[in-house]
Coordinates of C-alpha atoms (C1' of nucleotides) in Angstrom, one line a residue:
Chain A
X26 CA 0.0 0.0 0.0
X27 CA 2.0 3.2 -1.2
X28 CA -0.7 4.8 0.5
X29 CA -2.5 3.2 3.5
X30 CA -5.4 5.6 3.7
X31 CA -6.7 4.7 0.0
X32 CA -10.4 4.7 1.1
X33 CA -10.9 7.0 4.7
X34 CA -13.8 5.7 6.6
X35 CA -13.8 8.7 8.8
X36 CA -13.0 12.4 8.1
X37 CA -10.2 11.5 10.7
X38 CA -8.6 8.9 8.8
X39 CA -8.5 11.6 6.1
X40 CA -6.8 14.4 8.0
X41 CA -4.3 11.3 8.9
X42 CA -4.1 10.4 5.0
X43 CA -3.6 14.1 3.9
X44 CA -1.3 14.5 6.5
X45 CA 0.9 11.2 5.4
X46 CA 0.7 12.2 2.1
X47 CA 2.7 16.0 3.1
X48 CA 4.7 14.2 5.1
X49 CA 5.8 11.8 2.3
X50 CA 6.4 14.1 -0.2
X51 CA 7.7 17.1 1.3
X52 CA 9.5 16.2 4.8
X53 CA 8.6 17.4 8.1
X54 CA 10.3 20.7 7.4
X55 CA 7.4 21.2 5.3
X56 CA 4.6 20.0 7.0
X57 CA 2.0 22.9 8.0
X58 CA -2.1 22.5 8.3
X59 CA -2.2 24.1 5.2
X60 CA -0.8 22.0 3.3
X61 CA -2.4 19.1 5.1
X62 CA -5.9 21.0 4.1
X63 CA -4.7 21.3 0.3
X64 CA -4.0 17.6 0.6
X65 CA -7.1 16.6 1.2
X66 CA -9.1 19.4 -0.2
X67 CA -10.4 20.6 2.8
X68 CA -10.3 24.4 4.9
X69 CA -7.2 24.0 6.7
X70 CA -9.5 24.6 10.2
X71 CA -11.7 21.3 9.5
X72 CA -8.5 20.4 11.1
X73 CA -8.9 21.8 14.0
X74 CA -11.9 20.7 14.3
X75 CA -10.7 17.1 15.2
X76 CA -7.5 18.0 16.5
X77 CA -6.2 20.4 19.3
X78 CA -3.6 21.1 16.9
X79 CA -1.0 19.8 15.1
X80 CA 1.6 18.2 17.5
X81 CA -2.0 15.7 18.9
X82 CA -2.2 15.1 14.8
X83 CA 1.1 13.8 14.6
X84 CA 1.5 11.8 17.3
X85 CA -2.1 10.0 16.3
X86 CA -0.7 9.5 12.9
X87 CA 2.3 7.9 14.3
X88 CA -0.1 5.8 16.8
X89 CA -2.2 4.5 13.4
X90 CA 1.0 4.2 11.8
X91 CA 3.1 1.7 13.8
X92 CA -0.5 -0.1 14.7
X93 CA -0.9 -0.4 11.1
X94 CA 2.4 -1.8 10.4
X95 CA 2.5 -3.8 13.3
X96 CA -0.7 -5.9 13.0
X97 CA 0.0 -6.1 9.0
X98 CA 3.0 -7.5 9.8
X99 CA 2.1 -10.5 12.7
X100 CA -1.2 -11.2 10.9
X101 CA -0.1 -11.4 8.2
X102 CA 2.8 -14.0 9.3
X103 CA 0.7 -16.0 11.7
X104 CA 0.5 -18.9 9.5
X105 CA 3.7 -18.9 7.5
X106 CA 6.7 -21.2 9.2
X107 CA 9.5 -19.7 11.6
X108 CA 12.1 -19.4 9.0
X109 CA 9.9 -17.4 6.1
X110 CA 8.3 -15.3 8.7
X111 CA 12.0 -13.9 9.2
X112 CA 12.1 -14.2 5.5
X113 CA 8.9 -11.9 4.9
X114 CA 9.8 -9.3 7.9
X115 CA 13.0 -8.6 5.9
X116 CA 11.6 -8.5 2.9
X117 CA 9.2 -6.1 4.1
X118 CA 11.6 -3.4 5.2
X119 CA 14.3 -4.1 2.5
X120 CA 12.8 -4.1 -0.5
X121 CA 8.9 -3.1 0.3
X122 CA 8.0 -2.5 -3.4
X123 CA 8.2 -5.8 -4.7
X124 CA 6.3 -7.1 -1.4
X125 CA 2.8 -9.1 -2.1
X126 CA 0.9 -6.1 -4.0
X127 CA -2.4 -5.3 -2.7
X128 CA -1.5 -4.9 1.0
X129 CA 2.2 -4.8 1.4
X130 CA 3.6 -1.6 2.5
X131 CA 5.0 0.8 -0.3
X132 CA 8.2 2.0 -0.8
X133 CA 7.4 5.2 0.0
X134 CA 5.1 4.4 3.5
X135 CA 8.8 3.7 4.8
X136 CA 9.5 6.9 3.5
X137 CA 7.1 9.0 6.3
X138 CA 8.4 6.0 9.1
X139 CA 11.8 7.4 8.6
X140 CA 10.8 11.4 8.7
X141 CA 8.5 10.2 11.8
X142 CA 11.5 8.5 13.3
X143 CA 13.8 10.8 12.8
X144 CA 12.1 13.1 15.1
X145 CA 12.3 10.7 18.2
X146 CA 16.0 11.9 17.8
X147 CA 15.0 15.1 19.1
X148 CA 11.8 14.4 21.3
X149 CA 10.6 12.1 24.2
X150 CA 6.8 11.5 22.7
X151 CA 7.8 9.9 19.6
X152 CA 10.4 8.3 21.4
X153 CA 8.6 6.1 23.2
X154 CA 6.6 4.7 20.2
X155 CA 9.6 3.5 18.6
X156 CA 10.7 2.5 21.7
X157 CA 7.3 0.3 22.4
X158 CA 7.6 -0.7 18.5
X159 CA 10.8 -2.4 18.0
X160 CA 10.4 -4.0 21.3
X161 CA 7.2 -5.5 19.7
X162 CA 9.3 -6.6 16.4
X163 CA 11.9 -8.0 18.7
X164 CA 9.8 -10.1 20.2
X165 CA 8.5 -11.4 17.4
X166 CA 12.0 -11.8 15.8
X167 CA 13.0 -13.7 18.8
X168 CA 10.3 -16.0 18.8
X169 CA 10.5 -16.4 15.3
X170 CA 14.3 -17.1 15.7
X171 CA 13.7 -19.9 18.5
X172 CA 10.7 -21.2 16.5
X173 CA 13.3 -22.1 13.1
X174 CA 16.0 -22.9 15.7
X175 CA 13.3 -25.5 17.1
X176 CA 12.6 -26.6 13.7
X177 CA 15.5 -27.5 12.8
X178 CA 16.6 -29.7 15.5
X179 CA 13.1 -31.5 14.4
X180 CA 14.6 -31.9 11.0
X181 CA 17.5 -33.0 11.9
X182 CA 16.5 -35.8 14.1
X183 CA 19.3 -34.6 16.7
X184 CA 20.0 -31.5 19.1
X185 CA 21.9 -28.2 18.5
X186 CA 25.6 -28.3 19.4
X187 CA 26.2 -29.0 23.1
X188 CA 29.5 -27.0 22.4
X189 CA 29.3 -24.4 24.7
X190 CA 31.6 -22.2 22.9
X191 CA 29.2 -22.3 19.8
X192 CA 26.1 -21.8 21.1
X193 CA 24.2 -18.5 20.0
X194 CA 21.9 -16.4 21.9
X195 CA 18.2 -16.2 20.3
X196 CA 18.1 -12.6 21.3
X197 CA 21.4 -11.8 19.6
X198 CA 20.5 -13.2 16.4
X199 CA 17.0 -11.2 16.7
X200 CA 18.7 -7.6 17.3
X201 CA 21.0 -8.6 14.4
X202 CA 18.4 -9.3 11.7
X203 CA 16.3 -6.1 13.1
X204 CA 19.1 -3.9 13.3
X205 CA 20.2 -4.8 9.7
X206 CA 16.2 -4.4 8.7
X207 CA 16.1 -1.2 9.9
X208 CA 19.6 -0.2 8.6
X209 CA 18.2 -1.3 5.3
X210 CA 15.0 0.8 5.7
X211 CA 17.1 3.7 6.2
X212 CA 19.0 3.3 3.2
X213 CA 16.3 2.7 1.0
X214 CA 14.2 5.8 2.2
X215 CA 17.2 8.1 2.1
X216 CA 19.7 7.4 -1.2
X217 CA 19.4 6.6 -4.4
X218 CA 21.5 3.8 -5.1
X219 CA 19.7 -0.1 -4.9
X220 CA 23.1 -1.2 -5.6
X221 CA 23.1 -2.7 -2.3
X222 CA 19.8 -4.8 -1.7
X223 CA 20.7 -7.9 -3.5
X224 CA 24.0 -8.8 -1.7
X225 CA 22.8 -8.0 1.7
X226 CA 19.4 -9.5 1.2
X227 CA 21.6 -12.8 -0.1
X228 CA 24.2 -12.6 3.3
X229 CA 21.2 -11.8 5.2
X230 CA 19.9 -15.8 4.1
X231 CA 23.0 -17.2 4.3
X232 CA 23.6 -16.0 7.9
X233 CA 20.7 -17.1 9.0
X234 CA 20.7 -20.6 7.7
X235 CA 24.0 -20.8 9.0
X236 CA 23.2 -19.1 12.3
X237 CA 19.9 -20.5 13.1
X238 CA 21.0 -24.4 13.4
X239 CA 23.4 -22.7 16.4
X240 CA 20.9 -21.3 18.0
X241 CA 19.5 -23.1 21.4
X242 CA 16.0 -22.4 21.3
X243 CA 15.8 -22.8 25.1
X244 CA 18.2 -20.3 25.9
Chain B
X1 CA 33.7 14.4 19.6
X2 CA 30.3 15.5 20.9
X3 CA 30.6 19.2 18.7
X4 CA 32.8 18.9 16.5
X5 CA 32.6 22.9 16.4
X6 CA 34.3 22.9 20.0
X7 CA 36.6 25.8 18.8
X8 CA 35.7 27.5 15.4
X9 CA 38.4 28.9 13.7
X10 CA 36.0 31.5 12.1
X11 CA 32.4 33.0 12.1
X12 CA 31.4 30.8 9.7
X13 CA 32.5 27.7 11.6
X14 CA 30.7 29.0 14.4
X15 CA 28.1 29.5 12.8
X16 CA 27.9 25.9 11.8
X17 CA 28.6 24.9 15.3
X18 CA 25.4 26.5 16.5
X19 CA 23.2 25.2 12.9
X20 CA 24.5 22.0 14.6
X21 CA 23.6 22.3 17.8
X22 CA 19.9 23.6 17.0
X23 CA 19.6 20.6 14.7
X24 CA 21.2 18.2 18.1
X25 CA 19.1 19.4 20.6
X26 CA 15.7 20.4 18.8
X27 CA 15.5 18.8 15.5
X28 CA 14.8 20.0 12.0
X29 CA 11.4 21.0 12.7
X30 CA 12.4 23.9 15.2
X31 CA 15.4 24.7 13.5
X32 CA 15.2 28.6 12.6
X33 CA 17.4 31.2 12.1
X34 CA 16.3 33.0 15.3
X35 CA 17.1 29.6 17.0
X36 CA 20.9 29.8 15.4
X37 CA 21.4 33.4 16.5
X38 CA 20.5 32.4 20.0
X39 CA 22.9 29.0 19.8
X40 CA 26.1 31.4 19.0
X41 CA 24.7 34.5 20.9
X42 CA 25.1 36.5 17.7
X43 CA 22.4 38.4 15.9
X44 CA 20.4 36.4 13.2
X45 CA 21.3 38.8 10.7
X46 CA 24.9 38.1 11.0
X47 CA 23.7 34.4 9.3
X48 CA 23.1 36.5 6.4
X49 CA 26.5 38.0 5.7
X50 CA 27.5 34.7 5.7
X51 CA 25.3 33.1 3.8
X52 CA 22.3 33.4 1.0
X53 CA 20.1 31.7 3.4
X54 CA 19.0 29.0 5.4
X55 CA 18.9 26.2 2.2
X56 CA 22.9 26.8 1.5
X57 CA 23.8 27.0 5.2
X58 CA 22.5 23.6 5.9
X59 CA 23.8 22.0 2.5
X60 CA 26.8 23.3 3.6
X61 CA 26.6 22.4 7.6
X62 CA 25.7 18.6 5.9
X63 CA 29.2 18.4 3.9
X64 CA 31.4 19.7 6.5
X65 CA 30.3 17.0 8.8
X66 CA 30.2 14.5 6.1
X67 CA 33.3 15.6 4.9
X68 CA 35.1 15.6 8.8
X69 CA 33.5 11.8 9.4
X70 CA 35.0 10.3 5.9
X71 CA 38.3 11.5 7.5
X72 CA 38.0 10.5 10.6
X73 CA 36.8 7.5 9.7
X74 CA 39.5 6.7 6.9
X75 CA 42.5 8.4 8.6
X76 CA 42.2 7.1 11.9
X77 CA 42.1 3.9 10.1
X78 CA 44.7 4.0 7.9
X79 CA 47.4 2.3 10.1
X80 CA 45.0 0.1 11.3
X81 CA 45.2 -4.1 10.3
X82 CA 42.0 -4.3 7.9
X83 CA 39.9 -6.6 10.5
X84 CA 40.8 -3.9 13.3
X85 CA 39.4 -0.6 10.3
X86 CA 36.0 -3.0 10.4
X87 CA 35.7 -3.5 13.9
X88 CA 36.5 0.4 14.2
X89 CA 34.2 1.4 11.7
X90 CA 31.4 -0.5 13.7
X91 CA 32.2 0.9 17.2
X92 CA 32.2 4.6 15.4
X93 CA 28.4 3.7 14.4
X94 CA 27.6 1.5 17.3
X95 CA 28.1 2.7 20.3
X96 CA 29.6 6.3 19.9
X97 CA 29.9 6.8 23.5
X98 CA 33.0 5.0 23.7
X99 CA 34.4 5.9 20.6
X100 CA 37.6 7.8 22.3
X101 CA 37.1 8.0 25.7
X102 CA 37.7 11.2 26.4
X103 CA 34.2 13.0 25.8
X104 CA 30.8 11.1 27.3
X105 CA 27.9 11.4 24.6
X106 CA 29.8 11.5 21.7
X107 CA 26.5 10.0 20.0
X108 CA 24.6 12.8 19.8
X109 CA 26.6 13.7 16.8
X110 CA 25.0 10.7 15.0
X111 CA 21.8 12.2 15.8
X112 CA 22.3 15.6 13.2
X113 CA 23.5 13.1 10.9
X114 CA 20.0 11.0 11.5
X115 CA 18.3 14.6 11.3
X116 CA 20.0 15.6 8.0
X117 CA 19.8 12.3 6.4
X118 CA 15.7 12.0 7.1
X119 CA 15.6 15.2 5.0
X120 CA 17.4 13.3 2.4
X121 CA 14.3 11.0 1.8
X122 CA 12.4 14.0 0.0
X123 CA 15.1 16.6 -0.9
X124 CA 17.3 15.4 -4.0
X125 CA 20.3 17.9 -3.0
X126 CA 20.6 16.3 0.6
X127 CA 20.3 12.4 -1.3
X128 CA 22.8 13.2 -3.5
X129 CA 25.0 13.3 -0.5
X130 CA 24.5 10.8 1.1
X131 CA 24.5 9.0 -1.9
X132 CA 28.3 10.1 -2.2
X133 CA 28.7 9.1 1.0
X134 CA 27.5 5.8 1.3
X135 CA 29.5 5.4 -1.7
X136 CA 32.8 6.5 -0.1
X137 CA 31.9 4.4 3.2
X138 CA 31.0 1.5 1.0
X139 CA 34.6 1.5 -1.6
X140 CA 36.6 1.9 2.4
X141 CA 34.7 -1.3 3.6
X142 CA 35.2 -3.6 0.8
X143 CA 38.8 -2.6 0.6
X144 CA 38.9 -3.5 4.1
X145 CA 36.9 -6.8 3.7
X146 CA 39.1 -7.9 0.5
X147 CA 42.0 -7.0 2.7
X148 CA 41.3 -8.8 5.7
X149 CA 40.4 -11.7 3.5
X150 CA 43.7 -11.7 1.6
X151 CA 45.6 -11.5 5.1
X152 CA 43.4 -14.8 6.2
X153 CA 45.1 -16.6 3.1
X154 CA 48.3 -15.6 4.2
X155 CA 48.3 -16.4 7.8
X156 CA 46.2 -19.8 7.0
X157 CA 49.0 -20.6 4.3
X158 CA 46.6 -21.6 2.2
X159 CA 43.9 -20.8 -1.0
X160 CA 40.4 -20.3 0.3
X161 CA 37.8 -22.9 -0.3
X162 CA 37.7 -22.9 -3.9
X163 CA 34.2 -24.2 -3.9
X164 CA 32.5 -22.0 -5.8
X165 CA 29.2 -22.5 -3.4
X166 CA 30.6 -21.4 -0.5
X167 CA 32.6 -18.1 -2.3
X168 CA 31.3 -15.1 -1.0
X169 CA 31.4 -11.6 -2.8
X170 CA 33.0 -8.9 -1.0
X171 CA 30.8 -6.2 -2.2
X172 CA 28.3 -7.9 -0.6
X173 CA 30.2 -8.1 3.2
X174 CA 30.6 -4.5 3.1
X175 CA 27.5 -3.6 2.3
X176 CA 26.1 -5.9 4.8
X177 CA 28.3 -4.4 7.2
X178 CA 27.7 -1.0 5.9
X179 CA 23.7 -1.3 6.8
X180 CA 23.8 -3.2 10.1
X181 CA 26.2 -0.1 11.5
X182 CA 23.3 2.2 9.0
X183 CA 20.7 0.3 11.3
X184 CA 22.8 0.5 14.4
X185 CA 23.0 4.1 13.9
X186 CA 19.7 4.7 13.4
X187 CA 18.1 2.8 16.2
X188 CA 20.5 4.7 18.7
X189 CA 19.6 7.9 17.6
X190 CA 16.2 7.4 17.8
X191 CA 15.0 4.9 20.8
X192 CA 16.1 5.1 24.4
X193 CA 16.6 1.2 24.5
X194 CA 20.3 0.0 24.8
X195 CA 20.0 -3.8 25.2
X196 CA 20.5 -5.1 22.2
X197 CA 23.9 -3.4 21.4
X198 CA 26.6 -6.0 23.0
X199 CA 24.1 -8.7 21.2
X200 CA 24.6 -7.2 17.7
X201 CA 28.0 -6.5 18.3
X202 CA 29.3 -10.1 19.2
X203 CA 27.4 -11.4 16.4
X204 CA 28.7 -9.1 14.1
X205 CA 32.3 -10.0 15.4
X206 CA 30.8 -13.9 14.6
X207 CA 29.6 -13.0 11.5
X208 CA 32.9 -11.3 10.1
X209 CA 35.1 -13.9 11.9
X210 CA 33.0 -16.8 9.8
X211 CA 32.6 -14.9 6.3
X212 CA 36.4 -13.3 6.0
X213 CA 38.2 -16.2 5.6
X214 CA 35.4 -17.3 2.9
X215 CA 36.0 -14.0 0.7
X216 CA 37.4 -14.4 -2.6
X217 CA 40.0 -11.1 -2.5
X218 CA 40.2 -11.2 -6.3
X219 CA 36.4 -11.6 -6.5
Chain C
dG4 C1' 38.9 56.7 6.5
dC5 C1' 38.0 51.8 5.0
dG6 C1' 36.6 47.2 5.0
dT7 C1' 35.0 43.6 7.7
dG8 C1' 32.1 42.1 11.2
dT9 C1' 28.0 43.0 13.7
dT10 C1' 23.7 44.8 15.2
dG11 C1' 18.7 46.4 15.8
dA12 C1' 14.9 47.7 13.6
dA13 C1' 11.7 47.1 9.9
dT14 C1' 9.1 44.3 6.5
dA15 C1' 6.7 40.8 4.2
dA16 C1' 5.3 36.4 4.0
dA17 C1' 4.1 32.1 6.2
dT18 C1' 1.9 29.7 9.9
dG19 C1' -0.9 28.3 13.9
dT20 C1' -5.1 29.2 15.8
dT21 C1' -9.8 31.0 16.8
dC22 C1' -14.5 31.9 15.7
dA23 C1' -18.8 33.1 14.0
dA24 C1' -21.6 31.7 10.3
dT25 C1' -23.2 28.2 6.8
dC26 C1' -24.7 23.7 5.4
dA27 C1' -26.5 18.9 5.3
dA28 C1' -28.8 15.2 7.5
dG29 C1' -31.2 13.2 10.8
dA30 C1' -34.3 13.3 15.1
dC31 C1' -38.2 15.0 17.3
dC32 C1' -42.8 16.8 17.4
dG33 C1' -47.2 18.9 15.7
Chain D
dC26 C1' -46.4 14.6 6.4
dG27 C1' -44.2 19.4 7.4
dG28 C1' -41.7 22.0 10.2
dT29 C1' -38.3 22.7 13.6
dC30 C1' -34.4 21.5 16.5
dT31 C1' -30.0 19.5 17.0
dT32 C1' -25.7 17.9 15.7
dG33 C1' -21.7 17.6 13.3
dA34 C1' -19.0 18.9 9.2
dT35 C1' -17.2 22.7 6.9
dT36 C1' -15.9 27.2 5.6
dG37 C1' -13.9 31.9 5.2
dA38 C1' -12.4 35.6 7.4
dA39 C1' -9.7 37.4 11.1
dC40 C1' -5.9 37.5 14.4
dA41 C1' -1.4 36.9 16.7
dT42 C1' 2.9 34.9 16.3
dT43 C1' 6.8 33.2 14.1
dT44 C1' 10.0 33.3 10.5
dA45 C1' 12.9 34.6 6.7
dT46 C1' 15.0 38.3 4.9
dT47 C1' 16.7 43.2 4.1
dC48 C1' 19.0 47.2 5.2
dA49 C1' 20.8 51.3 7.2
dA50 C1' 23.8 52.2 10.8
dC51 C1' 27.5 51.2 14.2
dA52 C1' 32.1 49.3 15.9
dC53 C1' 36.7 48.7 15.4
dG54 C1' 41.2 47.2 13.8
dC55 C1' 44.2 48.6 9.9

DNA sequence: GCGTGTTGAATAAATGTTCAATCAAGACCG
DNA sequence: CGGTCTTGATTGAACATTTATTCAACACGC
């Protein structure tokens, strides 16, 4: 979805779509209720009208935003094995354009995550949603990671390495894959070159099918 | 280096410095001329003898620092065993705090950079920076990677595997590299969160430790 | 005095915000 | 059914504040 408020129920979910669609193509440096009204076609105070003012309509868009993304993202995974949900999260923040058409978020939805993101730099409110967001994905990261660790032993009809030495922490390998997602989101929103995606997408597998067999899911 | 504007060796470094510490402590959205004046307690209009206005004084403030961290980066590296310019290159984007000792935050650097780069996702004259940029990270790591694999060879005394399976490209470690620290960055700017930095960081040591001796230098 | 650095006041535009008035649709009542 | 009342959406004008920008004047070392 390069825009995730295609069809508004609500004169809300409007301001929120008018307000991501600024956002997305001009920056926050650029965001003012004006423009949000152009956007959307609307008198700039219909805004205010739903909103106290703007600072409430940001944070609510970043509320519906990481919601959004969230559920799409664990629903959407629910029934797929360990190993491909890992898959599909990376896929979804590497390369989001080529992602499963109708409901996959567009390139440029990453595009007003980053701007939004940026901003929890600078200040506490949006700070904590990102906070209470990756610790969400890390969760499911982890759980994903002891799920295909799990697997695998299945497969293989015989336990991880007892090897201390060898061992790998679930968590570890979670951050990793998350840290290199976002990393790739970053890139993606903010330069031009694509240069990139293919080889780190291709280590990304390899590191996991080698990584993952290590892994003790009981850790 | 927490500001790297500690002592300005003119006006406009200083004014620079306080475009820089506007953008550190308040973000893009507040960042206003008024707002600089204050930060350097010099009028606003002095901004203007300096500069045609706020567009080229932030284009500008964006390749000085990108300019001084390619530097730093590279020069500190130079003498460095290639392995050792990896590992350094990590720390640098990791966990910034540490980087030299001497100063405490030294991360709140990153967090212009974050601030700058955001703006990069819908402004072409900021991409085409950090296009450059990513670029001129990107040549330094592969060097680094091709490097450290060649010294592998030698101390092993032998080829690599010359399977072709298992041959990994070293454009592909560096930019893998390249977007976990991209990631790492990222996440440290913008959540409060700190627990998964020693995770990502052993596995990254794992994950180079693994992959070097793997790299085909001539690749 | 002259050029460079610096300032404060002045201006025009942009922006956030308020508000009284209009409009459409539905609820309530005769 | 016809009229009115209510409610919420919507608007345009008005206002105060902020912001970018200009400029004439001032300081001060050479």
């Amino acid at each position: 979805m390069d825009d995730p408020f295609a069809d508004p129920t609500d004169t809300r979910e409007a301001i929120l779509g008018a307000a991501f669609r600024v956002l997305r193509d001009h920056g926050c440096a650029d965001l003012t209720i004006e423009r949000i009204g152009e956007a959307f076609d609307k008198s700039p105070s219909l805004v205010y009208h739903h909103y106290d003012g703007k600072d409430e309509l940001l944070v609510d868009l970043l509320e519906f935003l990481l919601d959004g993304f969230e559920s799409t993202v664990s629903e959407e995974s629910f029934d797929l094995p360990p190993r491909a949900r890992l898959d599909a999260y990376v896929t979804a923040m590497t390369d989001p354009t080529d992602a499963d058409g109708e409901h996959a978020p567009g390139g440029r939805f990453l595009i007003v995550i980053v701007q939004l993101r940026a901003q929890a730099a600078v200040d506490d409110a949006y700070r904590d949603h990102f906070d209470r967001s990756d610790r969400v994905f890390g969760e499911f990261l982890e759980r994903s990671v002891r799920d295909a660790a799990a697997d695998r032993d299945v497969d293989d009809g015989h336990d991880v390495d007892d090897d201390e030495a060898h061992r790998r922490d679930p968590a570890a390998v979670a951050a990793t894959i998350q840290t290199l997602a976002t990393g790739a989101m970053f890139r993606w929103a903010t330069t031009a070159d694509r240069g990139w995606v293919d080889g780190v997408r291709s280590e990304i597998d390899r590191y996991l099918s080698a990584t993952l067999p290590m892994v003790d899911p009981d850790a």
